[in-house]
Amino acid sequence: MKAVAAVACGAALLAVLAGIFLANPAEQQLVVPDADPSMAEDDPKAQEPEPILLYVDVGGAVRAPGVYQLPEGSRVQDALEAAGGLMDDAVLSSLNRASLVVDGQKVYVPRADDMQVASQPSEAGGGPSPSSSAALISINSATMTDLDALPGVGPATAQAIVDHRDENGPFSKLEDLMLVDGIGEKKFAKLKDQVCL
């Protein structure tokens, strides 16, 4: 009988312990918080890629010439604003402020004085007369068709002039035409009296 009483006591003890264990389920479980998937979606740094920066050299008639970092997709107007804006004597006729800038681009804004120097007759009297200056072709704003009409300039040289202008900004003096592939001293001598800045 003692054995039956011992088994009954053991069973009762187990029942009490099981009751306590089942009554407090929080103590028996290890709670590990799940990562909230919405947290990654709300974090702007997790979604946005690192912006690509372009380096643009801005010079000429701007308030603070220099090299500026601009985000990819910026326009020439953004580069001008980064350089403090335009000076009062800036000439914008040869500048497309809406065009996209590319890394390493030179944006040059000519001054009014630059344009006047090109159109004034030389002291030796060999410069263009007021009546002939109207027929001059501006190397800073001429189209490929205009340039192709010049003596000794064909489609390839016209394209080279436009490419040089796009990559380096407007020409600052007529002699800079000799920096263009295909234009040497002899060809420049034929062109110089028929072009202006």
PDB file of C-alpha atoms in Angstrom:
ATOM      1  CA  MET A   1       0.000   0.000   0.000  1.00  0.00           C
ATOM      2  CA  LYS A   2       2.897   2.195   0.660  1.00  0.00           C
ATOM      3  CA  ALA A   3       3.891   1.753  -2.943  1.00  0.00           C
ATOM      4  CA  VAL A   4       0.460   2.809  -4.149  1.00  0.00           C
ATOM      5  CA  ALA A   5       0.543   5.854  -1.882  1.00  0.00           C
ATOM      6  CA  ALA A   6       4.004   6.796  -3.146  1.00  0.00           C
ATOM      7  CA  VAL A   7       2.888   6.477  -6.758  1.00  0.00           C
ATOM      8  CA  ALA A   8      -0.213   8.525  -6.006  1.00  0.00           C
ATOM      9  CA  CYS A   9       1.917  11.217  -4.329  1.00  0.00           C
ATOM     10  CA  GLY A  10       4.329  11.241  -7.266  1.00  0.00           C
ATOM     11  CA  ALA A  11       1.428  11.504  -9.719  1.00  0.00           C
ATOM     12  CA  ALA A  12      -0.091  14.346  -7.731  1.00  0.00           C
ATOM     13  CA  LEU A  13       3.251  16.152  -7.656  1.00  0.00           C
ATOM     14  CA  LEU A  14       3.614  15.764 -11.404  1.00  0.00           C
ATOM     15  CA  ALA A  15       0.092  17.074 -11.926  1.00  0.00           C
ATOM     16  CA  VAL A  16       0.845  20.151  -9.815  1.00  0.00           C
ATOM     17  CA  LEU A  17       4.094  20.824 -11.692  1.00  0.00           C
ATOM     18  CA  ALA A  18       2.394  20.354 -15.075  1.00  0.00           C
ATOM     19  CA  GLY A  19      -0.343  22.754 -14.027  1.00  0.00           C
ATOM     20  CA  ILE A  20       2.209  25.409 -13.059  1.00  0.00           C
ATOM     21  CA  PHE A  21       4.130  24.859 -16.296  1.00  0.00           C
ATOM     22  CA  LEU A  22       1.016  25.111 -18.443  1.00  0.00           C
ATOM     23  CA  ALA A  23      -0.321  28.096 -16.513  1.00  0.00           C
ATOM     24  CA  ASN A  24       2.811  30.203 -17.377  1.00  0.00           C
ATOM     25  CA  PRO A  25       3.521  29.514 -21.057  1.00  0.00           C
ATOM     26  CA  ALA A  26       5.473  32.817 -21.470  1.00  0.00           C
ATOM     27  CA  GLU A  27       8.224  31.517 -19.210  1.00  0.00           C
ATOM     28  CA  GLN A  28       8.714  28.450 -21.345  1.00  0.00           C
ATOM     29  CA  GLN A  29       9.093  30.181 -24.715  1.00  0.00           C
ATOM     30  CA  LEU A  30      12.096  32.077 -25.973  1.00  0.00           C
ATOM     31  CA  VAL A  31      10.780  35.081 -27.899  1.00  0.00           C
ATOM     32  CA  VAL A  32      13.009  36.298 -30.754  1.00  0.00           C
ATOM     33  CA  PRO A  33      11.648  39.379 -32.521  1.00  0.00           C
ATOM     34  CA  ASP A  34      11.469  38.989 -36.287  1.00  0.00           C
ATOM     35  CA  ALA A  35      13.125  41.615 -38.454  1.00  0.00           C
ATOM     36  CA  ASP A  36      10.439  43.989 -39.631  1.00  0.00           C
ATOM     37  CA  PRO A  37      10.495  43.807 -43.458  1.00  0.00           C
ATOM     38  CA  SER A  38       8.834  47.207 -43.676  1.00  0.00           C
ATOM     39  CA  MET A  39      11.849  48.768 -41.928  1.00  0.00           C
ATOM     40  CA  ALA A  40      14.085  48.175 -44.969  1.00  0.00           C
ATOM     41  CA  GLU A  41      11.454  49.676 -47.277  1.00  0.00           C
ATOM     42  CA  ASP A  42      11.139  52.802 -45.134  1.00  0.00           C
ATOM     43  CA  ASP A  43      14.898  53.385 -44.920  1.00  0.00           C
ATOM     44  CA  PRO A  44      15.759  55.710 -47.856  1.00  0.00           C
ATOM     45  CA  LYS A  45      19.451  54.771 -47.633  1.00  0.00           C
ATOM     46  CA  ALA A  46      18.602  51.103 -48.197  1.00  0.00           C
ATOM     47  CA  GLN A  47      16.768  51.842 -51.470  1.00  0.00           C
ATOM     48  CA  GLU A  48      18.629  54.711 -53.135  1.00  0.00           C
ATOM     49  CA  PRO A  49      21.884  53.970 -54.945  1.00  0.00           C
ATOM     50  CA  GLU A  50      24.867  56.238 -54.405  1.00  0.00           C
ATOM     51  CA  PRO A  51      24.500  59.279 -56.727  1.00  0.00           C
ATOM     52  CA  ILE A  52      26.960  59.542 -59.613  1.00  0.00           C
ATOM     53  CA  LEU A  53      28.897  62.813 -59.532  1.00  0.00           C
ATOM     54  CA  LEU A  54      30.157  64.622 -62.620  1.00  0.00           C
ATOM     55  CA  TYR A  55      33.027  67.110 -62.609  1.00  0.00           C
ATOM     56  CA  VAL A  56      32.388  70.186 -64.763  1.00  0.00           C
ATOM     57  CA  ASP A  57      34.800  73.082 -65.392  1.00  0.00           C
ATOM     58  CA  VAL A  58      32.867  76.358 -65.590  1.00  0.00           C
ATOM     59  CA  GLY A  59      34.646  79.487 -66.811  1.00  0.00           C
ATOM     60  CA  GLY A  60      34.309  82.803 -68.578  1.00  0.00           C
ATOM     61  CA  ALA A  61      31.630  85.297 -67.573  1.00  0.00           C
ATOM     62  CA  VAL A  62      30.526  83.596 -64.330  1.00  0.00           C
ATOM     63  CA  ARG A  63      30.899  84.900 -60.779  1.00  0.00           C
ATOM     64  CA  ALA A  64      33.022  82.024 -59.436  1.00  0.00           C
ATOM     65  CA  PRO A  65      34.842  80.088 -62.187  1.00  0.00           C
ATOM     66  CA  GLY A  66      36.063  76.656 -61.160  1.00  0.00           C
ATOM     67  CA  VAL A  67      35.525  72.917 -61.220  1.00  0.00           C
ATOM     68  CA  TYR A  68      32.215  71.801 -59.712  1.00  0.00           C
ATOM     69  CA  GLN A  69      30.683  68.449 -58.764  1.00  0.00           C
ATOM     70  CA  LEU A  70      27.174  68.011 -60.097  1.00  0.00           C
ATOM     71  CA  PRO A  71      24.863  65.001 -59.902  1.00  0.00           C
ATOM     72  CA  GLU A  72      24.338  62.959 -63.047  1.00  0.00           C
ATOM     73  CA  GLY A  73      21.484  64.402 -65.100  1.00  0.00           C
ATOM     74  CA  SER A  74      22.478  68.021 -64.429  1.00  0.00           C
ATOM     75  CA  ARG A  75      22.197  70.621 -67.167  1.00  0.00           C
ATOM     76  CA  VAL A  76      24.448  73.503 -68.238  1.00  0.00           C
ATOM     77  CA  GLN A  77      22.111  75.850 -66.310  1.00  0.00           C
ATOM     78  CA  ASP A  78      22.873  73.890 -63.112  1.00  0.00           C
ATOM     79  CA  ALA A  79      26.614  74.298 -63.751  1.00  0.00           C
ATOM     80  CA  LEU A  80      26.184  78.054 -64.232  1.00  0.00           C
ATOM     81  CA  GLU A  81      24.249  78.309 -60.954  1.00  0.00           C
ATOM     82  CA  ALA A  82      26.937  76.284 -59.156  1.00  0.00           C
ATOM     83  CA  ALA A  83      29.478  78.852 -60.396  1.00  0.00           C
ATOM     84  CA  GLY A  84      27.532  81.666 -58.758  1.00  0.00           C
ATOM     85  CA  GLY A  85      25.524  82.724 -61.793  1.00  0.00           C
ATOM     86  CA  LEU A  86      26.315  84.878 -64.803  1.00  0.00           C
ATOM     87  CA  MET A  87      28.139  88.193 -64.948  1.00  0.00           C
ATOM     88  CA  ASP A  88      26.388  91.188 -66.497  1.00  0.00           C
ATOM     89  CA  ASP A  89      28.544  90.997 -69.633  1.00  0.00           C
ATOM     90  CA  ALA A  90      27.806  87.312 -70.341  1.00  0.00           C
ATOM     91  CA  VAL A  91      26.837  86.443 -73.918  1.00  0.00           C
ATOM     92  CA  LEU A  92      24.522  83.443 -74.055  1.00  0.00           C
ATOM     93  CA  SER A  93      23.845  83.253 -77.799  1.00  0.00           C
ATOM     94  CA  SER A  94      26.224  80.327 -78.337  1.00  0.00           C
ATOM     95  CA  LEU A  95      25.322  78.483 -75.122  1.00  0.00           C
ATOM     96  CA  ASN A  96      22.595  75.851 -74.772  1.00  0.00           C
ATOM     97  CA  ARG A  97      21.684  76.056 -71.091  1.00  0.00           C
ATOM     98  CA  ALA A  98      19.236  73.151 -71.393  1.00  0.00           C
ATOM     99  CA  SER A  99      21.804  70.588 -72.572  1.00  0.00           C
ATOM    100  CA  LEU A 100      22.983  67.831 -70.234  1.00  0.00           C
ATOM    101  CA  VAL A 101      26.518  68.076 -68.893  1.00  0.00           C
ATOM    102  CA  VAL A 102      28.964  65.192 -69.094  1.00  0.00           C
ATOM    103  CA  ASP A 103      31.855  64.307 -66.827  1.00  0.00           C
ATOM    104  CA  GLY A 104      34.933  66.398 -67.627  1.00  0.00           C
ATOM    105  CA  GLN A 105      33.036  68.960 -69.712  1.00  0.00           C
ATOM    106  CA  LYS A 106      34.220  72.565 -70.027  1.00  0.00           C
ATOM    107  CA  VAL A 107      31.407  75.142 -69.988  1.00  0.00           C
ATOM    108  CA  TYR A 108      32.700  78.501 -71.160  1.00  0.00           C
ATOM    109  CA  VAL A 109      30.517  81.621 -71.134  1.00  0.00           C
ATOM    110  CA  PRO A 110      31.940  84.308 -73.454  1.00  0.00           C
ATOM    111  CA  ARG A 111      31.956  87.953 -72.417  1.00  0.00           C
ATOM    112  CA  ALA A 112      30.644  90.813 -74.557  1.00  0.00           C
ATOM    113  CA  ASP A 113      34.243  92.077 -74.938  1.00  0.00           C
ATOM    114  CA  ASP A 114      35.253  88.719 -76.457  1.00  0.00           C
ATOM    115  CA  MET A 115      32.615  89.124 -79.142  1.00  0.00           C
ATOM    116  CA  GLN A 116      33.475  92.777 -79.896  1.00  0.00           C
ATOM    117  CA  VAL A 117      37.185  92.051 -80.349  1.00  0.00           C
ATOM    118  CA  ALA A 118      36.385  89.533 -83.080  1.00  0.00           C
ATOM    119  CA  SER A 119      34.222  91.952 -85.034  1.00  0.00           C
ATOM    120  CA  GLN A 120      36.502  95.045 -84.835  1.00  0.00           C
ATOM    121  CA  PRO A 121      38.746  95.846 -87.829  1.00  0.00           C
ATOM    122  CA  SER A 122      42.438  95.389 -87.227  1.00  0.00           C
ATOM    123  CA  GLU A 123      44.725  98.421 -86.918  1.00  0.00           C
ATOM    124  CA  ALA A 124      46.458  97.492 -90.175  1.00  0.00           C
ATOM    125  CA  GLY A 125      43.176  97.935 -92.021  1.00  0.00           C
ATOM    126  CA  GLY A 126      42.965  94.288 -93.015  1.00  0.00           C
ATOM    127  CA  GLY A 127      39.891  93.530 -90.910  1.00  0.00           C
ATOM    128  CA  PRO A 128      36.377  93.163 -92.118  1.00  0.00           C
ATOM    129  CA  SER A 129      34.485  96.258 -93.139  1.00  0.00           C
ATOM    130  CA  PRO A 130      31.063  96.898 -91.627  1.00  0.00           C
ATOM    131  CA  SER A 131      29.399  95.750 -94.847  1.00  0.00           C
ATOM    132  CA  SER A 132      31.384  92.510 -95.070  1.00  0.00           C
ATOM    133  CA  SER A 133      31.069  91.573 -91.370  1.00  0.00           C
ATOM    134  CA  ALA A 134      27.431  90.627 -91.939  1.00  0.00           C
ATOM    135  CA  ALA A 135      28.581  87.804 -94.229  1.00  0.00           C
ATOM    136  CA  LEU A 136      30.997  86.358 -91.651  1.00  0.00           C
ATOM    137  CA  ILE A 137      30.171  82.962 -90.195  1.00  0.00           C
ATOM    138  CA  SER A 138      30.369  82.629 -86.407  1.00  0.00           C
ATOM    139  CA  ILE A 139      32.462  79.607 -85.502  1.00  0.00           C
ATOM    140  CA  ASN A 140      30.780  79.571 -82.081  1.00  0.00           C
ATOM    141  CA  SER A 141      27.211  79.251 -83.341  1.00  0.00           C
ATOM    142  CA  ALA A 142      27.376  78.063 -86.972  1.00  0.00           C
ATOM    143  CA  THR A 143      25.723  74.830 -87.998  1.00  0.00           C
ATOM    144  CA  MET A 144      27.563  72.083 -89.845  1.00  0.00           C
ATOM    145  CA  THR A 145      25.915  73.276 -93.082  1.00  0.00           C
ATOM    146  CA  ASP A 146      27.191  76.839 -92.512  1.00  0.00           C
ATOM    147  CA  LEU A 147      30.709  75.603 -91.795  1.00  0.00           C
ATOM    148  CA  ASP A 148      30.695  73.219 -94.762  1.00  0.00           C
ATOM    149  CA  ALA A 149      30.118  76.229 -97.062  1.00  0.00           C
ATOM    150  CA  LEU A 150      33.481  77.745 -96.057  1.00  0.00           C
ATOM    151  CA  PRO A 151      36.407  77.304 -98.486  1.00  0.00           C
ATOM    152  CA  GLY A 152      38.438  74.193 -97.769  1.00  0.00           C
ATOM    153  CA  VAL A 153      35.954  72.921 -95.180  1.00  0.00           C
ATOM    154  CA  GLY A 154      34.110  69.742 -96.003  1.00  0.00           C
ATOM    155  CA  PRO A 155      31.653  67.694 -93.940  1.00  0.00           C
ATOM    156  CA  ALA A 156      34.431  66.006 -91.914  1.00  0.00           C
ATOM    157  CA  THR A 157      36.124  69.293 -90.959  1.00  0.00           C
ATOM    158  CA  ALA A 158      32.755  70.930 -90.229  1.00  0.00           C
ATOM    159  CA  GLN A 159      31.947  68.040 -87.893  1.00  0.00           C
ATOM    160  CA  ALA A 160      35.385  68.348 -86.257  1.00  0.00           C
ATOM    161  CA  ILE A 161      34.751  72.068 -85.601  1.00  0.00           C
ATOM    162  CA  VAL A 162      31.362  71.335 -84.011  1.00  0.00           C
ATOM    163  CA  ASP A 163      32.810  68.471 -81.946  1.00  0.00           C
ATOM    164  CA  HIS A 164      35.683  70.663 -80.713  1.00  0.00           C
ATOM    165  CA  ARG A 165      33.217  73.404 -79.770  1.00  0.00           C
ATOM    166  CA  ASP A 166      30.949  70.932 -77.928  1.00  0.00           C
ATOM    167  CA  GLU A 167      33.824  69.360 -76.006  1.00  0.00           C
ATOM    168  CA  ASN A 168      35.808  72.511 -75.165  1.00  0.00           C
ATOM    169  CA  GLY A 169      33.238  75.292 -75.171  1.00  0.00           C
ATOM    170  CA  PRO A 170      33.142  78.260 -77.521  1.00  0.00           C
ATOM    171  CA  PHE A 171      36.300  79.374 -79.295  1.00  0.00           C
ATOM    172  CA  SER A 172      37.896  82.319 -77.482  1.00  0.00           C
ATOM    173  CA  LYS A 173      39.932  83.508 -80.492  1.00  0.00           C
ATOM    174  CA  LEU A 174      39.939  82.727 -84.191  1.00  0.00           C
ATOM    175  CA  GLU A 175      43.382  81.142 -84.023  1.00  0.00           C
ATOM    176  CA  ASP A 176      41.889  78.387 -81.851  1.00  0.00           C
ATOM    177  CA  LEU A 177      40.495  76.931 -85.073  1.00  0.00           C
ATOM    178  CA  MET A 178      43.984  75.516 -85.646  1.00  0.00           C
ATOM    179  CA  LEU A 179      43.393  73.270 -82.594  1.00  0.00           C
ATOM    180  CA  VAL A 180      40.763  71.415 -84.639  1.00  0.00           C
ATOM    181  CA  ASP A 181      41.911  68.271 -86.441  1.00  0.00           C
ATOM    182  CA  GLY A 182      42.234  69.007 -90.158  1.00  0.00           C
ATOM    183  CA  ILE A 183      42.865  72.759 -89.854  1.00  0.00           C
ATOM    184  CA  GLY A 184      46.455  73.856 -90.172  1.00  0.00           C
ATOM    185  CA  GLU A 185      48.030  77.251 -90.869  1.00  0.00           C
ATOM    186  CA  LYS A 186      47.269  77.180 -94.611  1.00  0.00           C
ATOM    187  CA  LYS A 187      43.599  76.299 -94.187  1.00  0.00           C
ATOM    188  CA  PHE A 188      43.261  78.832 -91.363  1.00  0.00           C
ATOM    189  CA  ALA A 189      44.733  81.547 -93.626  1.00  0.00           C
ATOM    190  CA  LYS A 190      41.883  80.865 -96.118  1.00  0.00           C
ATOM    191  CA  LEU A 191      39.241  80.909 -93.376  1.00  0.00           C
ATOM    192  CA  LYS A 192      40.225  83.741 -91.045  1.00  0.00           C
ATOM    193  CA  ASP A 193      38.701  86.541 -93.148  1.00  0.00           C
ATOM    194  CA  GLN A 194      35.399  84.713 -93.502  1.00  0.00           C
ATOM    195  CA  VAL A 195      34.717  83.758 -89.898  1.00  0.00           C
ATOM    196  CA  CYS A 196      34.163  85.472 -86.561  1.00  0.00           C
ATOM    197  CA  LEU A 197      33.568  84.346 -83.000  1.00  0.00           C
TER     198      LEU A 197
END
